[in-house]
Coordinates of C-alpha atoms and ligand atoms in Angstrom, one line a residue:
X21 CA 158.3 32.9 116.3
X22 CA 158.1 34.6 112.7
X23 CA 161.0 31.8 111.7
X24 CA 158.9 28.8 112.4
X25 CA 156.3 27.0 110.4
X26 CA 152.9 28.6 110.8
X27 CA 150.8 26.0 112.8
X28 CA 148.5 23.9 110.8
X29 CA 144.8 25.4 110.7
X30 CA 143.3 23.1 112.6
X31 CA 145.9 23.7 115.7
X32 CA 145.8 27.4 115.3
X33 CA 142.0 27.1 116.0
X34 CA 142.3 24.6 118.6
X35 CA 144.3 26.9 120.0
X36 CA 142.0 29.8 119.9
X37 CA 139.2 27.4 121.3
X38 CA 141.0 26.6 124.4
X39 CA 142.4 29.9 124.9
X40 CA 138.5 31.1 125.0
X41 CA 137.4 28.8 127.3
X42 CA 140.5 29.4 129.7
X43 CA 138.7 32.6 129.8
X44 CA 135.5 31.2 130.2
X45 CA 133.5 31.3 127.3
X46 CA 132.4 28.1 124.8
X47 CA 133.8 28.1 121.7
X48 CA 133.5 25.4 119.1
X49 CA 134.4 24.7 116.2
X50 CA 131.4 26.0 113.1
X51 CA 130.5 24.7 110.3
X52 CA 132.0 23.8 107.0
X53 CA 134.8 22.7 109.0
X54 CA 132.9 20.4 111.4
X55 CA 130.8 18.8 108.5
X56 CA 134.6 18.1 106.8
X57 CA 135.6 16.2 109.7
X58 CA 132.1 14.3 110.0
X59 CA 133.1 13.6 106.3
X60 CA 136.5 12.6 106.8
X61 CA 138.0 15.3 104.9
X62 CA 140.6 17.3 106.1
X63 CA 138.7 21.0 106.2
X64 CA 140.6 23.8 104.4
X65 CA 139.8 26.5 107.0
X66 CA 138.3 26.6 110.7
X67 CA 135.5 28.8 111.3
X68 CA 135.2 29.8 115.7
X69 CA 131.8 30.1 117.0
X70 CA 131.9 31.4 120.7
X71 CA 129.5 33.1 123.6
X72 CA 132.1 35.8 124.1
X73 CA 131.0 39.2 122.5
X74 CA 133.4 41.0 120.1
X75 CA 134.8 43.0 122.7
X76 CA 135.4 40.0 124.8
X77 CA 136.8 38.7 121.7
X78 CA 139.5 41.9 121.8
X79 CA 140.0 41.7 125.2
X80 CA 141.0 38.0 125.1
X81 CA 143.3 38.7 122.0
X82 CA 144.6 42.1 121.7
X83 CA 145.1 42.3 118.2
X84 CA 141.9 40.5 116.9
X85 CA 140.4 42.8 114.1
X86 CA 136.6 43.6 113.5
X87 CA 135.5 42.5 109.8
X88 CA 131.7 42.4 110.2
X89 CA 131.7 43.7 114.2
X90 CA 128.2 44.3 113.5
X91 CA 127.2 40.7 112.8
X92 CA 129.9 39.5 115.7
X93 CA 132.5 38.6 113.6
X94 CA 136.3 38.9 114.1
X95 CA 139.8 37.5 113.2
X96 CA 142.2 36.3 115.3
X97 CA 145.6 36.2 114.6
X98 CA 147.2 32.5 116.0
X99 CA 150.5 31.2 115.0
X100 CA 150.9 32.2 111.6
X101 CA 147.0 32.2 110.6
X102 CA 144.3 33.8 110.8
X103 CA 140.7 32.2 112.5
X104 CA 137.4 33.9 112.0
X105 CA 135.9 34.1 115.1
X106 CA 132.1 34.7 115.3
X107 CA 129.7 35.2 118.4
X108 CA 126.4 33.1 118.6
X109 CA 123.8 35.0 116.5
X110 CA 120.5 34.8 115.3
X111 CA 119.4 36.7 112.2
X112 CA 116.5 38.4 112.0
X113 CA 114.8 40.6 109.3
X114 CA 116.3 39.5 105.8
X115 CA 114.0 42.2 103.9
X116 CA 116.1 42.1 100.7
X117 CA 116.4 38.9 100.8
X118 CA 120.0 39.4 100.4
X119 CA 121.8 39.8 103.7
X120 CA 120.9 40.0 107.4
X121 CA 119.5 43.4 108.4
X122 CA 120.0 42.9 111.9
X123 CA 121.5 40.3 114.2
X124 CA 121.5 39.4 117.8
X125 CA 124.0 37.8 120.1
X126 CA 122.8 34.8 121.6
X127 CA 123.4 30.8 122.1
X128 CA 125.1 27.8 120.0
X129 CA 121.4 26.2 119.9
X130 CA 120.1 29.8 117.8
X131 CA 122.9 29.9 116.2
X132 CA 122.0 26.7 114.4
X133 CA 119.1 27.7 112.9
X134 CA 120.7 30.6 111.2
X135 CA 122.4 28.5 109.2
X136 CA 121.5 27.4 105.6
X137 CA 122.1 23.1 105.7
X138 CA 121.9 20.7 108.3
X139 CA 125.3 19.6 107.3
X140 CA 126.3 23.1 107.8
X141 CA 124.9 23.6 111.4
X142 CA 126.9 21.3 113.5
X143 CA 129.1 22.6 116.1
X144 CA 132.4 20.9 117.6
X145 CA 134.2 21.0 120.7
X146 CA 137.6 21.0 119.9
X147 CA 139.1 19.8 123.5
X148 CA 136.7 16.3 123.8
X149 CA 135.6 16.3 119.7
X150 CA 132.2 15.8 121.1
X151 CA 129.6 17.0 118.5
X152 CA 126.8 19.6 119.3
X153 CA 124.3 19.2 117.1
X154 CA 120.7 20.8 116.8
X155 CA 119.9 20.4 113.2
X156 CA 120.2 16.3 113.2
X157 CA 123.5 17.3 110.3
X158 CA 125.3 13.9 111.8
X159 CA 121.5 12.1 110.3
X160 CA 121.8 13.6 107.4
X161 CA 125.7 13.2 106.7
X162 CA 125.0 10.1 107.4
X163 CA 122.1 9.6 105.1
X164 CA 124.2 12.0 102.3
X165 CA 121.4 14.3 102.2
X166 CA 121.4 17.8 101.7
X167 CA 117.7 19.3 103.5
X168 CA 117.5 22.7 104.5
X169 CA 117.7 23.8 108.3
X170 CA 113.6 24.7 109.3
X171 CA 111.5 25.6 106.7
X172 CA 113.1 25.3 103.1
X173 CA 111.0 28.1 101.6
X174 CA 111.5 30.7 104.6
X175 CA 115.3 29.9 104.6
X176 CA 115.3 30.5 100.2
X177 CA 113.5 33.7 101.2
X178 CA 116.0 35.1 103.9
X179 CA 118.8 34.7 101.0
X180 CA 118.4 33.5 97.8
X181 CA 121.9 33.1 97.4
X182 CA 121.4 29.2 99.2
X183 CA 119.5 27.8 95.7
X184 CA 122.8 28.2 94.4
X185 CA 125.3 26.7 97.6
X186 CA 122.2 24.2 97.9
X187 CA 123.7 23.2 94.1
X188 CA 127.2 23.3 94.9
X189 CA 126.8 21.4 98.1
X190 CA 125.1 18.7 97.1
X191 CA 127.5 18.2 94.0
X192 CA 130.5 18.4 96.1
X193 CA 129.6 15.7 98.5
X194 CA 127.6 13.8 96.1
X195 CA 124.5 14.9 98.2
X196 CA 121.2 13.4 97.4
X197 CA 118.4 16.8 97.7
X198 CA 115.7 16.1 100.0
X199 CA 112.6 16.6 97.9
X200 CA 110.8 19.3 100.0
X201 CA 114.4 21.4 100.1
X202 CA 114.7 20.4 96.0
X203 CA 111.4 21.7 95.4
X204 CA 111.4 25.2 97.3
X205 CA 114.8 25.8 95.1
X206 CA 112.9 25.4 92.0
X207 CA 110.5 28.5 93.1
X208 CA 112.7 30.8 94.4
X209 CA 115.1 30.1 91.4
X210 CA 113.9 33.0 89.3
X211 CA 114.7 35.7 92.7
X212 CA 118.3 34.9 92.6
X213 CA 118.1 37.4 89.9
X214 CA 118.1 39.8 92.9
X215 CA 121.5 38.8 94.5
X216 CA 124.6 41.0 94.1
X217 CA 126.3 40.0 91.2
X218 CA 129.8 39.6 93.2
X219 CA 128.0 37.1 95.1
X220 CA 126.1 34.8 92.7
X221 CA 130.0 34.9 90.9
X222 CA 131.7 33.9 94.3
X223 CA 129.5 31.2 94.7
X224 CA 129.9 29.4 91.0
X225 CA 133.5 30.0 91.5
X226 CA 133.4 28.0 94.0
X227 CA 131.3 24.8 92.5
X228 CA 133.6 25.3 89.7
X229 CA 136.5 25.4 91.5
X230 CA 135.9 21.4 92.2
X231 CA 135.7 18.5 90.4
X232 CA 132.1 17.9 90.6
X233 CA 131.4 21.2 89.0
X234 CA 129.5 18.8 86.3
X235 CA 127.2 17.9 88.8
X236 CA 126.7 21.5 90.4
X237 CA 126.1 22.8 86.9
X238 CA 123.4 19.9 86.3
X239 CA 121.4 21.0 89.8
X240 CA 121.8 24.9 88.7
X241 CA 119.9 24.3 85.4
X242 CA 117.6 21.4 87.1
X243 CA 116.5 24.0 88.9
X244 CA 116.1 26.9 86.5
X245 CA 118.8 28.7 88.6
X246 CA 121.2 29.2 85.1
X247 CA 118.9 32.4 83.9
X248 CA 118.9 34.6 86.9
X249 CA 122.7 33.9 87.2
X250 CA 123.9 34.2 83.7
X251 CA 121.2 36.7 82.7
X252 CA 120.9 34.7 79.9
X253 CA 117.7 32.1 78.2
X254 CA 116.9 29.1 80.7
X255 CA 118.5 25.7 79.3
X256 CA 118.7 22.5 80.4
X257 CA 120.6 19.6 78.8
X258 CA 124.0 17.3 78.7
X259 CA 126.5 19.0 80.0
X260 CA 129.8 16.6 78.2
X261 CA 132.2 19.2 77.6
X262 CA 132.2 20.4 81.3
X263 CA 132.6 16.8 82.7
X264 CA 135.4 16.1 80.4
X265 CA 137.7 18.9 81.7
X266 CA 141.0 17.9 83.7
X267 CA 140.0 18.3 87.4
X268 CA 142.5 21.1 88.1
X269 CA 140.2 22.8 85.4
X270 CA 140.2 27.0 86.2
X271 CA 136.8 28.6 86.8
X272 CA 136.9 30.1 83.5
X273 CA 138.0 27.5 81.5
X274 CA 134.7 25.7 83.0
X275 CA 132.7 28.9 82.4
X276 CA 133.7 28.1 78.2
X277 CA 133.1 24.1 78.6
X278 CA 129.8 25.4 80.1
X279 CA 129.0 28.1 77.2
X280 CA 130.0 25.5 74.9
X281 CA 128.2 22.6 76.0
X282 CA 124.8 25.6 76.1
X283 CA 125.7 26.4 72.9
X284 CA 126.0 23.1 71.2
X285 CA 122.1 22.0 72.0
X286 CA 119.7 22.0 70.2
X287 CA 117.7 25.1 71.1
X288 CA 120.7 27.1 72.5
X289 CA 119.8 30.2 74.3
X290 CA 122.2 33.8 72.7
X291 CA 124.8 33.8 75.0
X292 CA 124.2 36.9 77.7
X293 CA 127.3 38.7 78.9
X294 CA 128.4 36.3 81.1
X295 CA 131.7 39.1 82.4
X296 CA 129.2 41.5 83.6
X297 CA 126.6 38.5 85.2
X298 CA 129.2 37.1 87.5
X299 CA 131.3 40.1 87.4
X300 CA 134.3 38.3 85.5
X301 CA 138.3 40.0 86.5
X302 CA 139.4 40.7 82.6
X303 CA 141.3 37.7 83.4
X304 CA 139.1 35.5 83.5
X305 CA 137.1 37.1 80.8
X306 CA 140.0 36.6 78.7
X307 CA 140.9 33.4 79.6
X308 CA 137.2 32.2 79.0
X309 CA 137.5 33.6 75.5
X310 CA 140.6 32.4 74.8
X311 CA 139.5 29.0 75.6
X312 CA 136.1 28.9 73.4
X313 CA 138.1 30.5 70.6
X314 CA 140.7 27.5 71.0
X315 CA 137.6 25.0 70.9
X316 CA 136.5 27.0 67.8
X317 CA 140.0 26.8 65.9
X318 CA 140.5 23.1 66.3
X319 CA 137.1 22.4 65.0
X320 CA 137.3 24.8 62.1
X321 CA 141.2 25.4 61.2
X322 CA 143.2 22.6 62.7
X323 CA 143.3 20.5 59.6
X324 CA 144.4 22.9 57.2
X325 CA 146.9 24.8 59.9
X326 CA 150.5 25.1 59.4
X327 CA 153.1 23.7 61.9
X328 CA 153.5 27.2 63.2
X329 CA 150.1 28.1 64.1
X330 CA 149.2 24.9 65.3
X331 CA 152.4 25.1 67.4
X332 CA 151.3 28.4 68.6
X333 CA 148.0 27.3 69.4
X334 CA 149.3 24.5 71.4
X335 CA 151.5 26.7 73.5
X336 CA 148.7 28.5 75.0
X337 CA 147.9 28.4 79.1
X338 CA 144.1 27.1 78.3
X339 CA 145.3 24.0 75.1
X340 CA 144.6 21.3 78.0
X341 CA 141.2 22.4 78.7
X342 CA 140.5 23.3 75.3
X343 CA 141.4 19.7 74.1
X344 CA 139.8 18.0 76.5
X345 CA 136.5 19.9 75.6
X346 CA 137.3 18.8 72.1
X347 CA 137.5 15.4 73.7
X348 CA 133.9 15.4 74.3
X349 CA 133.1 16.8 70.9
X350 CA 135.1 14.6 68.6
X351 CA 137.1 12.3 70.9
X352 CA 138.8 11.0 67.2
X353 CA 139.7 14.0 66.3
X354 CA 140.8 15.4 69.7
X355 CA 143.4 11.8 70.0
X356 CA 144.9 12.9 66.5
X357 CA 145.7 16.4 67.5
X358 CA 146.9 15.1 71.1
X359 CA 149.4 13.2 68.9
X360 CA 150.5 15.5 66.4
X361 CA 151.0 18.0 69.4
X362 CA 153.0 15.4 71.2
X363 CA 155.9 15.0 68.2
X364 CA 155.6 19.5 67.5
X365 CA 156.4 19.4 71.6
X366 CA 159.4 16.9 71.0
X367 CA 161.1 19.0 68.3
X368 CA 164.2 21.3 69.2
X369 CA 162.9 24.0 71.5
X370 CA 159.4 22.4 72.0
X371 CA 156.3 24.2 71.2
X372 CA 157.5 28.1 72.6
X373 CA 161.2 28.3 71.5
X374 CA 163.2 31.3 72.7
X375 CA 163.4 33.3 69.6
X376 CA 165.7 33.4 67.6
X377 CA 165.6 37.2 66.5
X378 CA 164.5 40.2 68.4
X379 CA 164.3 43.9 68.1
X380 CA 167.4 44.8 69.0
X381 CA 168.8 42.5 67.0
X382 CA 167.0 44.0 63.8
X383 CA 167.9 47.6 65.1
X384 CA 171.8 46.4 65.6
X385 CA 171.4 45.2 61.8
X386 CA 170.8 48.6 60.5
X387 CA 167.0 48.2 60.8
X388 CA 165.1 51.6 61.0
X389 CA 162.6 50.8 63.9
X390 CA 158.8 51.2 62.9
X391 CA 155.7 50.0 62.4
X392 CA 156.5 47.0 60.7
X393 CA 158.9 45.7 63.0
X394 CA 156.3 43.7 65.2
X395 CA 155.2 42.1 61.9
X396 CA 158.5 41.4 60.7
X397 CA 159.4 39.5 64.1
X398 CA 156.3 37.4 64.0
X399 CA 157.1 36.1 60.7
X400 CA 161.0 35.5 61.7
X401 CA 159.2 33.4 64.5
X402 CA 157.0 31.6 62.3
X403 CA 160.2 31.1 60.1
X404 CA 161.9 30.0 63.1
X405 CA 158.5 27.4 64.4
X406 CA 158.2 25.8 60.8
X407 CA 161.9 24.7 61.0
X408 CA 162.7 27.3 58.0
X409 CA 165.9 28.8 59.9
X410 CA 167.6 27.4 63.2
X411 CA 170.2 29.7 63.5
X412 CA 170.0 33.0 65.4
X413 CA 172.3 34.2 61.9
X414 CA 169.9 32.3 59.6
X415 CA 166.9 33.9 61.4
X416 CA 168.3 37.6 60.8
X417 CA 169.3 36.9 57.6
X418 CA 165.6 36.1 56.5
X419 CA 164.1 39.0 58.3
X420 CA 166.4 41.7 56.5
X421 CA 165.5 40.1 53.4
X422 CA 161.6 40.2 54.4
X423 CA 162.6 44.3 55.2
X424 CA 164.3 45.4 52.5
X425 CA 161.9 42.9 49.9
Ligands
ATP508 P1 133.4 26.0 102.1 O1 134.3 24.8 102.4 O2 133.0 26.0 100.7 O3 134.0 27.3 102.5 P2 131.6 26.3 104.2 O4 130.5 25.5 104.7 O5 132.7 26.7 105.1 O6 132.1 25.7 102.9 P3 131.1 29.1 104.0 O7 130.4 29.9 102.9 O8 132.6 29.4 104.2 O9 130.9 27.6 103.6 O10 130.3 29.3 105.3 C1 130.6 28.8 106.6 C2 129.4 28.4 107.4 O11 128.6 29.6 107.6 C3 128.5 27.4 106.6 O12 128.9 26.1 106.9 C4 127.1 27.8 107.2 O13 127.0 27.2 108.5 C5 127.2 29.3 107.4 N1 126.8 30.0 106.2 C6 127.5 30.6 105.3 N2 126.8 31.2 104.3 C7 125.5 31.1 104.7 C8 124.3 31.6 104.2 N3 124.2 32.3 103.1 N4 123.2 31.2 104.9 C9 123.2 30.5 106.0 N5 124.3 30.1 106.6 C10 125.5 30.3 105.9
MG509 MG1 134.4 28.0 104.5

């Protein structure tokens, strides 16, 4: 088996599904993935939703592992993937307003009102692709509506973590917001304040993640939700530099667009500490910087930069997304350096040449190692990017005459 291709998603949890009811119990397919297919989109991941119990879950497949037992969830392993196979719950006392205190096991029909959007709370069965639905999604699909499941302002209450998917939904399916849903979002905006910081993170990851991340960001500052997740001043306004980015844009170079396009109005709030809001990896904290600070260099030092800096510049993983961000800026002055970039990238060994010096070469020349040796190779390099030496011997050459100078 462990040579073959992994089944696609979709068959590993048909699979699953008909395995259940062999035993049976009803399993359907839950979801995300069912409101995808009502879509026609191809869903990235299948999410179970059965009658059996978690131990019924383990008896049917051995090596199914408990990840939330306690709110009936489990995985099941099924040709090369992994499912996440949940019983029929209902939730019940929310008192944080941050996550379920308690669940209990019960039907598909309960199980529907748990969830946060109609569009979210249809159910599947994989063997006839009959739809169950209780929540009147297919309407609202239909209808491209986003409306919350029962009443908007108990379900903001449960978990004020849905203001902020109710943004990223209706962005990524270009979602109109029905107005009662729109308007509880507004007042429970300032309580998202109170959700774990890993969460509100994950979940503007994941608007940003997609193209429409323009349109997310628009809804999150529509509806005030921007202070309680930035910890930052509320501020609402055009939002250019984070629609011009390339679609493949990463979350952090969107975070920087975003800070940018904040920063450029006319009352711009001090920007909070956005690493510690959304709980940034140093990676993305980095790479956020990194890209703002490239914004800031073209605007400020591009014109009187040498070929080597500029070359450097250009060479860095976040250049696209800065430019593009220029773009929106000056889109003159963006189209010149685009050019100018384009012939640096055409010259012998393109923008990040191997270098023509090292260490060891200085230390095989006689060179005492030391403190200045990182200097000394940075300025061979810039030698080397300017066009000032193009041989490995020219390149030494330079650099013991820098060191003995
Ligand atoms: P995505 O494609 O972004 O993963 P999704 O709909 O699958 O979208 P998930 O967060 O993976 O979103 O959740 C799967 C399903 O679980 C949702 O479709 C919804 O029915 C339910 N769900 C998830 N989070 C919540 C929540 N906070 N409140 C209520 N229901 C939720
Ligand atoms: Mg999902």
């Amino acid at each position: 088996m462990s040579d073959r291709q992994p089944l696609s998603p979709c068959d590993a949890a048909t699979r699953i599904a008909s395995t259940l009811k062999g035993a049976g119990f009803t399993a359907y397919f839950a979801g995300g993935c069912v409101r995808d297919r009502v879509i026609g989109l191809e869903p990235a991941d299948y999410d179970i939703a059965t009658d059996a119990t978690p131990e019924q879950i383990a008896a049917v497949f051995p090596s199914a592992r408990g990840v939330g037992e306690a709110f009936g969830v489990m995985l099941v392993r099924m040709g090369g993937r992994t499912v996440e196979v949940a019983t029929f719950r209902s939730e019940g006392g929310y008192t944080d307003g941050r996550r379920p205190t308690e669940v209990r096991f019960t039907n598909a029909h309960e199980d529907a009102q748990r969830r946060d959007f109609t569009i979210n709370g249809l159910f599947q069965d994989p063997s006839t692709g009959q739809l169950i639905d209780y929540v009147k999604g297919q309407e609202d699909i239909a209808a491209r509506m986003l409306r919350a499941i029962g009443d908007p302002d108990a379900r903001f209450r449960e978990d004020r973590l849905r203001t902020l998917r109710a943004a990223r939904f209706a962005a990524r399916f270009s979602l109109s917001v029905d107005p009662a849903t729109a308007d509880a979002a507004c007042r429970y905006a300032p309580d998202l304040a109170g959700v774990s910081r890993e969460r509100v993170g994950q979940e503007l990851r994941k608007m940003l993640a997609h193209p429409t991340r323009a349109a997310g960001l628009a809804l999150v500052e529509r509806w005030a939700l921007d202070a309680p997740s930035l910890s930052e001043r509320h501020s609402q306004g055009e939002l250019a530099r984070v629609a011009a980015l390339p679609h493949q844009a990463s979350f952090a170079e969107s975070l920087a667009a975003w800070r940018l396009d904040r920063a450029a109005r006319r009352d711009p709030p001090s920007p909070g500490n956005w690493t510690d809001a959304l709980v940034l990896s140093n990676r993305e904290a980095s790479d956020m910087h990194d890209t703002v600070g490239l914004v800031e260099w073209m605007r400020s030092s591009w014109s009187g930069a040498r070929k080597s800096a500029r070359k450097r510049k250009a060479a860095r993983a976040s250049f696209a997304a800065a430019l593009a961000i220029r773009g929106a800026e000056d889109a003159t002055h963006a189209s010149e350096i685009r050019t100018c970039v384009d012939a640096l990238a055409a010259e012998p060994g393109g923008l990040a040449p191997v270098p023509l010096v090292t260490g060891d070469d200085l230390i095989a020349a006689g060179l005492a190692p030391g403190p200045r040796f990182r200097e000394l190779l940075e300025r061979a390099y810039d030698r080397q990017l300017e066009g000032e030496v193009s041989s490995p011997q020219q390149a030494l050459a330079a650099a013991i005459l820098e060191f003995r100078g």
